[in-house]
mmCIF file of C-alpha atoms in Angstrom:
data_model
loop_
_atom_site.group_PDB
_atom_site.id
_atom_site.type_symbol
_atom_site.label_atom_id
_atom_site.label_comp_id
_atom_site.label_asym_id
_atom_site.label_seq_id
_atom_site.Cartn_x
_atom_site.Cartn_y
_atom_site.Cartn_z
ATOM 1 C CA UNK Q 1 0.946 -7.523 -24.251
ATOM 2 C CA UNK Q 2 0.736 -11.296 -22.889
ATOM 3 C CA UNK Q 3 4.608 -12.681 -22.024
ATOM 4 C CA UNK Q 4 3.759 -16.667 -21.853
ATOM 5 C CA UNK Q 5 6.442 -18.778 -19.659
ATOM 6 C CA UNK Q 6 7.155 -22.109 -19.440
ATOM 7 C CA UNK Q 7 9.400 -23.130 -16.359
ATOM 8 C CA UNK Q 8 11.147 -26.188 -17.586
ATOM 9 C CA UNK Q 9 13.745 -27.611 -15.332
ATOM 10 C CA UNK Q 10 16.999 -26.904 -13.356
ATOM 11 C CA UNK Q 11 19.979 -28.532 -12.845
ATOM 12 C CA UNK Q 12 22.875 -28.637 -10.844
ATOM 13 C CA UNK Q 13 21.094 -26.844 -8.094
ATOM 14 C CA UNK Q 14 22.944 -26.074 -4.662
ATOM 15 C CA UNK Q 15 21.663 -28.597 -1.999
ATOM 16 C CA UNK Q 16 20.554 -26.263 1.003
ATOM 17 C CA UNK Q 17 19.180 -29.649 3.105
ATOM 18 C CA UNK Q 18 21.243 -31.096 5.543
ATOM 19 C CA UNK Q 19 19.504 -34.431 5.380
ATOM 20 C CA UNK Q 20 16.764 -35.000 3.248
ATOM 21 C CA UNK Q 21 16.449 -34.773 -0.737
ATOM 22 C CA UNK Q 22 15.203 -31.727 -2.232
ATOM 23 C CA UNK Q 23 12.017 -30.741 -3.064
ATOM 24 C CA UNK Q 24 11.986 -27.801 -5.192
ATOM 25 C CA UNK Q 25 9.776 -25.330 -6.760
ATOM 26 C CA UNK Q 26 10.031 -21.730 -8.490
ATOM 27 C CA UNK Q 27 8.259 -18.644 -8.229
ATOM 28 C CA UNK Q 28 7.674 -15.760 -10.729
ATOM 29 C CA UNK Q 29 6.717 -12.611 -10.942
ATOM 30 C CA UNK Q 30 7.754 -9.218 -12.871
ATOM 31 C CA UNK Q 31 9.581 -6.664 -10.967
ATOM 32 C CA UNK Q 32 11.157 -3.587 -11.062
ATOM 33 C CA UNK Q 33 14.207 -2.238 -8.698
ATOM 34 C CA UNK Q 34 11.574 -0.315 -6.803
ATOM 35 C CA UNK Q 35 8.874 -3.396 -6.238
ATOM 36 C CA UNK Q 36 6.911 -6.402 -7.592
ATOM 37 C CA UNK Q 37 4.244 -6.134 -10.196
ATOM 38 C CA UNK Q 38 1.475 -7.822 -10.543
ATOM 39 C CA UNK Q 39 0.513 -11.423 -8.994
ATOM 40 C CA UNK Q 40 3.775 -13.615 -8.511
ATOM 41 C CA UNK Q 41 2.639 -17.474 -9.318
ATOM 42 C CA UNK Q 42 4.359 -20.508 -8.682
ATOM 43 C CA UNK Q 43 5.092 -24.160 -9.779
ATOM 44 C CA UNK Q 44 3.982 -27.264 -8.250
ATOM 45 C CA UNK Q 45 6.481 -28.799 -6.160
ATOM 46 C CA UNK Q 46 9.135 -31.806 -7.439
ATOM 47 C CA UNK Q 47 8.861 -34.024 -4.890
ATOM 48 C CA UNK Q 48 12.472 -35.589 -4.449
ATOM 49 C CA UNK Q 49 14.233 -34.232 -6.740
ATOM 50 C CA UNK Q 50 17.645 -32.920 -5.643
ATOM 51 C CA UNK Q 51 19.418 -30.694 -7.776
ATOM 52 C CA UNK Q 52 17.751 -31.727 -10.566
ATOM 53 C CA UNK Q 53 13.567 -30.316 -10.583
ATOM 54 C CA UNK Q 54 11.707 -31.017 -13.485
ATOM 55 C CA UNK Q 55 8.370 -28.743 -13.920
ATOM 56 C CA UNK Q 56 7.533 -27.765 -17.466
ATOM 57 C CA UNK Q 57 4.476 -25.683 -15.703
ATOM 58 C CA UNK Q 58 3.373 -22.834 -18.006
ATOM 59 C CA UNK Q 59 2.181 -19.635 -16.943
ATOM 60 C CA UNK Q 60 0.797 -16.019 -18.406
ATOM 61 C CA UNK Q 61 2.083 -12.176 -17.208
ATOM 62 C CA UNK Q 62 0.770 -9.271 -18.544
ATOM 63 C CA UNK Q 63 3.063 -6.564 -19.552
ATOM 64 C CA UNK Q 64 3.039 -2.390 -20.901
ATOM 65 C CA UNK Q 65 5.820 -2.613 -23.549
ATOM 66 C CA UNK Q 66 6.419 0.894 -23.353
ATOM 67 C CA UNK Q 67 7.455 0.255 -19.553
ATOM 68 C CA UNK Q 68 9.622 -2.954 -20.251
ATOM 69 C CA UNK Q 69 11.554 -1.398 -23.018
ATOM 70 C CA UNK Q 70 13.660 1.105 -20.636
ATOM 71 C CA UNK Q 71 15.379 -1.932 -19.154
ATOM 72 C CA UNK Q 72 13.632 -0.923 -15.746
ATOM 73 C CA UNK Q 73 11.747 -4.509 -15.720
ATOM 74 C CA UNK Q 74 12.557 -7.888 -14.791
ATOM 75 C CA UNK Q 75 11.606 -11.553 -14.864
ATOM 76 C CA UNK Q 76 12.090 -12.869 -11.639
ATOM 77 C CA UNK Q 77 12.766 -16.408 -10.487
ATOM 78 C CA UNK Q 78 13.005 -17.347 -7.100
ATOM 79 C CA UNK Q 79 13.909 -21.277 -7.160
ATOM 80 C CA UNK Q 80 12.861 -22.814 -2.810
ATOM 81 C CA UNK Q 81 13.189 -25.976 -1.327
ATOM 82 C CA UNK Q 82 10.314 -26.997 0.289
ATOM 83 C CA UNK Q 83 10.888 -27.809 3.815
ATOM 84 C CA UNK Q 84 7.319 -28.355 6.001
ATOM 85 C CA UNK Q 85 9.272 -28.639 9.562
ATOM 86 C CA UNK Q 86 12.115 -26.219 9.220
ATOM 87 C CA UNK Q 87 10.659 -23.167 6.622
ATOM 88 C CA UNK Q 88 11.184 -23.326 2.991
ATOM 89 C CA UNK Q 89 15.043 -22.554 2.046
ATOM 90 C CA UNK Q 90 16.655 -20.253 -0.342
ATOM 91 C CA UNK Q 91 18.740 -21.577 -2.779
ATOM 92 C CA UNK Q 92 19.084 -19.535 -5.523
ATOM 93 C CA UNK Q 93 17.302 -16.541 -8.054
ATOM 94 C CA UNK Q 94 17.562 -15.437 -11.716
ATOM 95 C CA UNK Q 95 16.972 -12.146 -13.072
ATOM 96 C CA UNK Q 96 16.138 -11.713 -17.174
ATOM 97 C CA UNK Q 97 15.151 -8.238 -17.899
ATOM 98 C CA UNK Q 98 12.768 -8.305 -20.005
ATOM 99 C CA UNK Q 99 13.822 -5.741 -22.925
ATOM 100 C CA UNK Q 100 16.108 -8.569 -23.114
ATOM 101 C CA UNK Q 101 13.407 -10.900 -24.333
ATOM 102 C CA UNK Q 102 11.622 -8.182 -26.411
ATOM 103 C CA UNK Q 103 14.883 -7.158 -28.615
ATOM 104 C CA UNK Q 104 14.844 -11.198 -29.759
ATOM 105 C CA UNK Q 105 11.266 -11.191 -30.303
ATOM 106 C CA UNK Q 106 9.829 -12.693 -33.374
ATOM 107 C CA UNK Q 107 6.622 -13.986 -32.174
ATOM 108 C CA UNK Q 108 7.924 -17.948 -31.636
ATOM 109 C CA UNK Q 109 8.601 -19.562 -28.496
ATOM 110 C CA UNK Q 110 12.415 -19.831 -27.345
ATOM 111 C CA UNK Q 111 14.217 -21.717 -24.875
ATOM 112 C CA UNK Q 112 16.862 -19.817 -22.928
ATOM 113 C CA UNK Q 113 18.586 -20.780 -20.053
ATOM 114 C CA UNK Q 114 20.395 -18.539 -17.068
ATOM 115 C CA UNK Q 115 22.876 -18.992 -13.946
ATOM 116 C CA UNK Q 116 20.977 -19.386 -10.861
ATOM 117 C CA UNK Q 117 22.939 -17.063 -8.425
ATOM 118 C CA UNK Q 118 22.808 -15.969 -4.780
ATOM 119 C CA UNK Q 119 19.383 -14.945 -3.947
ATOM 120 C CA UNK Q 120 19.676 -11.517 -3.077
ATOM 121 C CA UNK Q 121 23.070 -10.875 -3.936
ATOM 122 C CA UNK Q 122 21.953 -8.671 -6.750
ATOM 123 C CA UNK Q 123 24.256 -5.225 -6.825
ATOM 124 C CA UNK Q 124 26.141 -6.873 -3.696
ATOM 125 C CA UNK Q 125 29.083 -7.823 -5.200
ATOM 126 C CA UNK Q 126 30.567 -11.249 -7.087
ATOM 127 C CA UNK Q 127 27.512 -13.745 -7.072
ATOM 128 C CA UNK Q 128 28.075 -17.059 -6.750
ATOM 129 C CA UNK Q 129 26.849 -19.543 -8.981
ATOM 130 C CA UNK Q 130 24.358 -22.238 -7.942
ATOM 131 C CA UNK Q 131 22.893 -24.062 -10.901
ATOM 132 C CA UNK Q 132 21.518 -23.607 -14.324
ATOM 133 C CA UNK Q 133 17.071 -22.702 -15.119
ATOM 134 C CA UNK Q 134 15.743 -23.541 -18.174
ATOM 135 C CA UNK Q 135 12.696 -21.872 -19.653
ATOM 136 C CA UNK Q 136 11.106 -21.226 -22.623
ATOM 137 C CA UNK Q 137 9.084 -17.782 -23.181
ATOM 138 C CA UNK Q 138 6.702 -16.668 -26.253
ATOM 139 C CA UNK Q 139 5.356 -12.807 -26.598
ATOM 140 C CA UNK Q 140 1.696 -12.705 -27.176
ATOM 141 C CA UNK Q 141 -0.951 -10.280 -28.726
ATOM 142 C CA UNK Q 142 -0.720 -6.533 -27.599
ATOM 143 C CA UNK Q 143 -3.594 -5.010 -25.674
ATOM 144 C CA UNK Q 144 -5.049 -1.882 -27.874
ATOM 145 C CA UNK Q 145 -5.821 -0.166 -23.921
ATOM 146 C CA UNK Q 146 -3.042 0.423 -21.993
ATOM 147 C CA UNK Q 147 -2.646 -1.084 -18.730
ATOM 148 C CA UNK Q 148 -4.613 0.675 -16.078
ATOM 149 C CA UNK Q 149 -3.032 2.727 -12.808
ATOM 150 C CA UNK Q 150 -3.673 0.650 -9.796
ATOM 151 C CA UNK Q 151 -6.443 1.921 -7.258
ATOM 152 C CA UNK Q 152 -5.582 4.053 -4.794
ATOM 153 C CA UNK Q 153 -2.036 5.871 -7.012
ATOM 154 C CA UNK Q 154 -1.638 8.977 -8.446
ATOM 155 C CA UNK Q 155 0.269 9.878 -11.069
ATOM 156 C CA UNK Q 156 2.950 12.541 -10.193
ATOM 157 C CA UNK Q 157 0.926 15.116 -12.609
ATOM 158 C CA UNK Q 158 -2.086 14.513 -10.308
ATOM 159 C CA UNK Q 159 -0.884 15.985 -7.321
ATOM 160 C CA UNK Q 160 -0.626 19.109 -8.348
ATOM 161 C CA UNK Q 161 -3.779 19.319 -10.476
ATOM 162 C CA UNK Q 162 -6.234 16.885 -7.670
ATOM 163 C CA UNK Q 163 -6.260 17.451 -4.205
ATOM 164 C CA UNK Q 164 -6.251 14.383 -2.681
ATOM 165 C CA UNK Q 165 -9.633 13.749 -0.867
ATOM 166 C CA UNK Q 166 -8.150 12.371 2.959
ATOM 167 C CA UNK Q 167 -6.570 16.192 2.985
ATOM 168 C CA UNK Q 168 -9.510 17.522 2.004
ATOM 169 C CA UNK Q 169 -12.170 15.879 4.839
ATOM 170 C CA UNK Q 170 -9.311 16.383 7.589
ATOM 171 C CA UNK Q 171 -9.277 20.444 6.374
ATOM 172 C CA UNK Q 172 -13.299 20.266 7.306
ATOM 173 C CA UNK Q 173 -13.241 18.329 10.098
ATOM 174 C CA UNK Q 174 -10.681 20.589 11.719
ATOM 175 C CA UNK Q 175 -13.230 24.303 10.805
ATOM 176 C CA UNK Q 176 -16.039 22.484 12.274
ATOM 177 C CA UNK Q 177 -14.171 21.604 15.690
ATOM 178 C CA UNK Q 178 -13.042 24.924 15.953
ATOM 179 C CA UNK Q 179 -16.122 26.570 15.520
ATOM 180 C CA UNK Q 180 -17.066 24.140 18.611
ATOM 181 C CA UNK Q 181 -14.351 25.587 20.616
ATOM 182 C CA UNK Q 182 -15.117 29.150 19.875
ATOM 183 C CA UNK Q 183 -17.343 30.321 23.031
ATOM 184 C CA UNK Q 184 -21.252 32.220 22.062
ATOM 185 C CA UNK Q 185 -21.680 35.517 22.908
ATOM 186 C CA UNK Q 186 -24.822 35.085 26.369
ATOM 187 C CA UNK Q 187 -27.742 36.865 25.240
ATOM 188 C CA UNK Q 188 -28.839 39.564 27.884
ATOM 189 C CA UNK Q 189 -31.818 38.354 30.227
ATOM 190 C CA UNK Q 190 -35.105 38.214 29.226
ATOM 191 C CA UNK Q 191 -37.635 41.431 30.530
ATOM 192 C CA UNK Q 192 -39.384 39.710 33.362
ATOM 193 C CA UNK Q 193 -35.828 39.547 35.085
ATOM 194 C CA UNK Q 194 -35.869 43.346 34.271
ATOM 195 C CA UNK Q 195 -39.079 43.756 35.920
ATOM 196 C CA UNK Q 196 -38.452 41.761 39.108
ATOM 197 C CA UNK Q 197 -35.852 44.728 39.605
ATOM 198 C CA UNK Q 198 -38.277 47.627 38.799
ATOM 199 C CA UNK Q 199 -40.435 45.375 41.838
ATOM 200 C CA UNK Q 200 -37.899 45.484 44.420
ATOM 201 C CA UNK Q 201 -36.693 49.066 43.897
ATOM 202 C CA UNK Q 202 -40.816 50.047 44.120
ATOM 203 C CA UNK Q 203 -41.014 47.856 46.961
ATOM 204 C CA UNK Q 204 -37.883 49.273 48.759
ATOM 205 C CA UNK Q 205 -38.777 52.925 48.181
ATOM 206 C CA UNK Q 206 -42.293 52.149 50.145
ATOM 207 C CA UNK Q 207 -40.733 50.973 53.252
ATOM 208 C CA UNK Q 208 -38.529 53.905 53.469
ATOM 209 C CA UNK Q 209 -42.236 56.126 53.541
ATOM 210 C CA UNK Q 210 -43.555 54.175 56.240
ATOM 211 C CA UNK Q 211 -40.196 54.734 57.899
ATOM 212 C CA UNK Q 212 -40.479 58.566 57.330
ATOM 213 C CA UNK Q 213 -44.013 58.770 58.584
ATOM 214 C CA UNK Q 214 -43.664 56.633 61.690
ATOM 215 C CA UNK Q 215 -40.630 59.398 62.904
ATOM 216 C CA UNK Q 216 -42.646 62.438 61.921
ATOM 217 C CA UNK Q 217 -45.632 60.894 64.067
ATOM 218 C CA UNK Q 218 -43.497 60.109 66.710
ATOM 219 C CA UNK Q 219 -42.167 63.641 67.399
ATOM 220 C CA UNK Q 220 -45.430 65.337 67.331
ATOM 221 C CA UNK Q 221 -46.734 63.280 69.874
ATOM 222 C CA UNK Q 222 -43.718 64.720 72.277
#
């Protein structure tokens, strides 16, 4: 299903400049306590506005109820100050999880607001308080298709039922370079090397007649 926010306004912000006036803006996503889902989008920044932003700056998630309803997902807000020279500055986060919003569903907008506390100070202890967020939120239409699985995942099923194909090519490439590695067994030589032999051998038992018949010649002549 569609979850359509409106980001309305804060108040009573913590400043975090040590100079100059605020400028503030918010960003939102959906997460869960493992990691962020989905596109996070922002608001245009209030140019000068202290502790006080005003946005009213809608904005569309998509959502699997069947995920939400656990209480494992969250709406996130991240309120910054904008700050070109020095980095954009912290100043403060909500967290609304978002069974939350689906138990008070009845298909019409609502306004709700929430403490702004510590950013990152969630399961860290006391938070401190740093303003108030306004919003308004409205459920829409549910998909018929549920969401797909992102490219690239498996579901935990999968991995024993697919093996997963980088495994599979790094298997292959290793048979191939060991056949590589694995020496040929050398062929014997061809015949004419055989025959060269036979040649000297015939050759060699010839000069040992001549040798034979020059001594026998020799001695008769005495």
């Amino acid at each position: 299903m569609s979850l359509e926010i409106t980001v309305v306004s804060a108040k009573d912000l913590k400043d975090v400049n040590l100079f100059t006036t605020m400028d503030v803006y918010a960003v939102v996503s959906i997460v869960s306590m493992i990691r962020e889902h989905g596109t996070a989008q922002r608001t245009p920044v209030d140019k000068d506005c202290g502790s006080s932003p005003e946005w009213n700056y809608s904005m569309k998630f998509n959502i699997e109820e069947a995920l939400a309803q656990p209480n494992g997902f969250y709406l996130y807000f991240r309120l910054k100050s904008d700050r070109r020279l020095l980095g954009d500055k912290e100043i403060g986060d909500v967290m609304v999880p978002i069974k939350e919003l689906l138990d008070h569903n009845n298909g019409n907008e609502k306004v709700k607001s929430y403490d702004v506390k510590t950013p990152f100070g969630w399961g860290k202890g006391k938070l401190e308080k740093k303003g108030i967020l306004n919003f308004s939120y409205k459920f829409g239409e549910k998909f018929e298709n549920p969401v797909p699985q992102p490219t690239g995942t498996y579901k935990f099923g999968d991995l024993f039922e697919k093996p997963v194909p980088q495994l599979r090519r790094t298997y292959k490439f290793r048979e191939e370079k060991f056949e590589k590695l694995v020496p040929q067994p050398r062929v014997p030589a061809a015949g004419p090397a055989m025959n060269k032999d036979k040649h000297r051998k015939k050759k060699k038992s010839s000069s040992e007649s001549d040798c034979i018949c020059c001594f026998e010649f020799n001695f008769d002549s005495d």
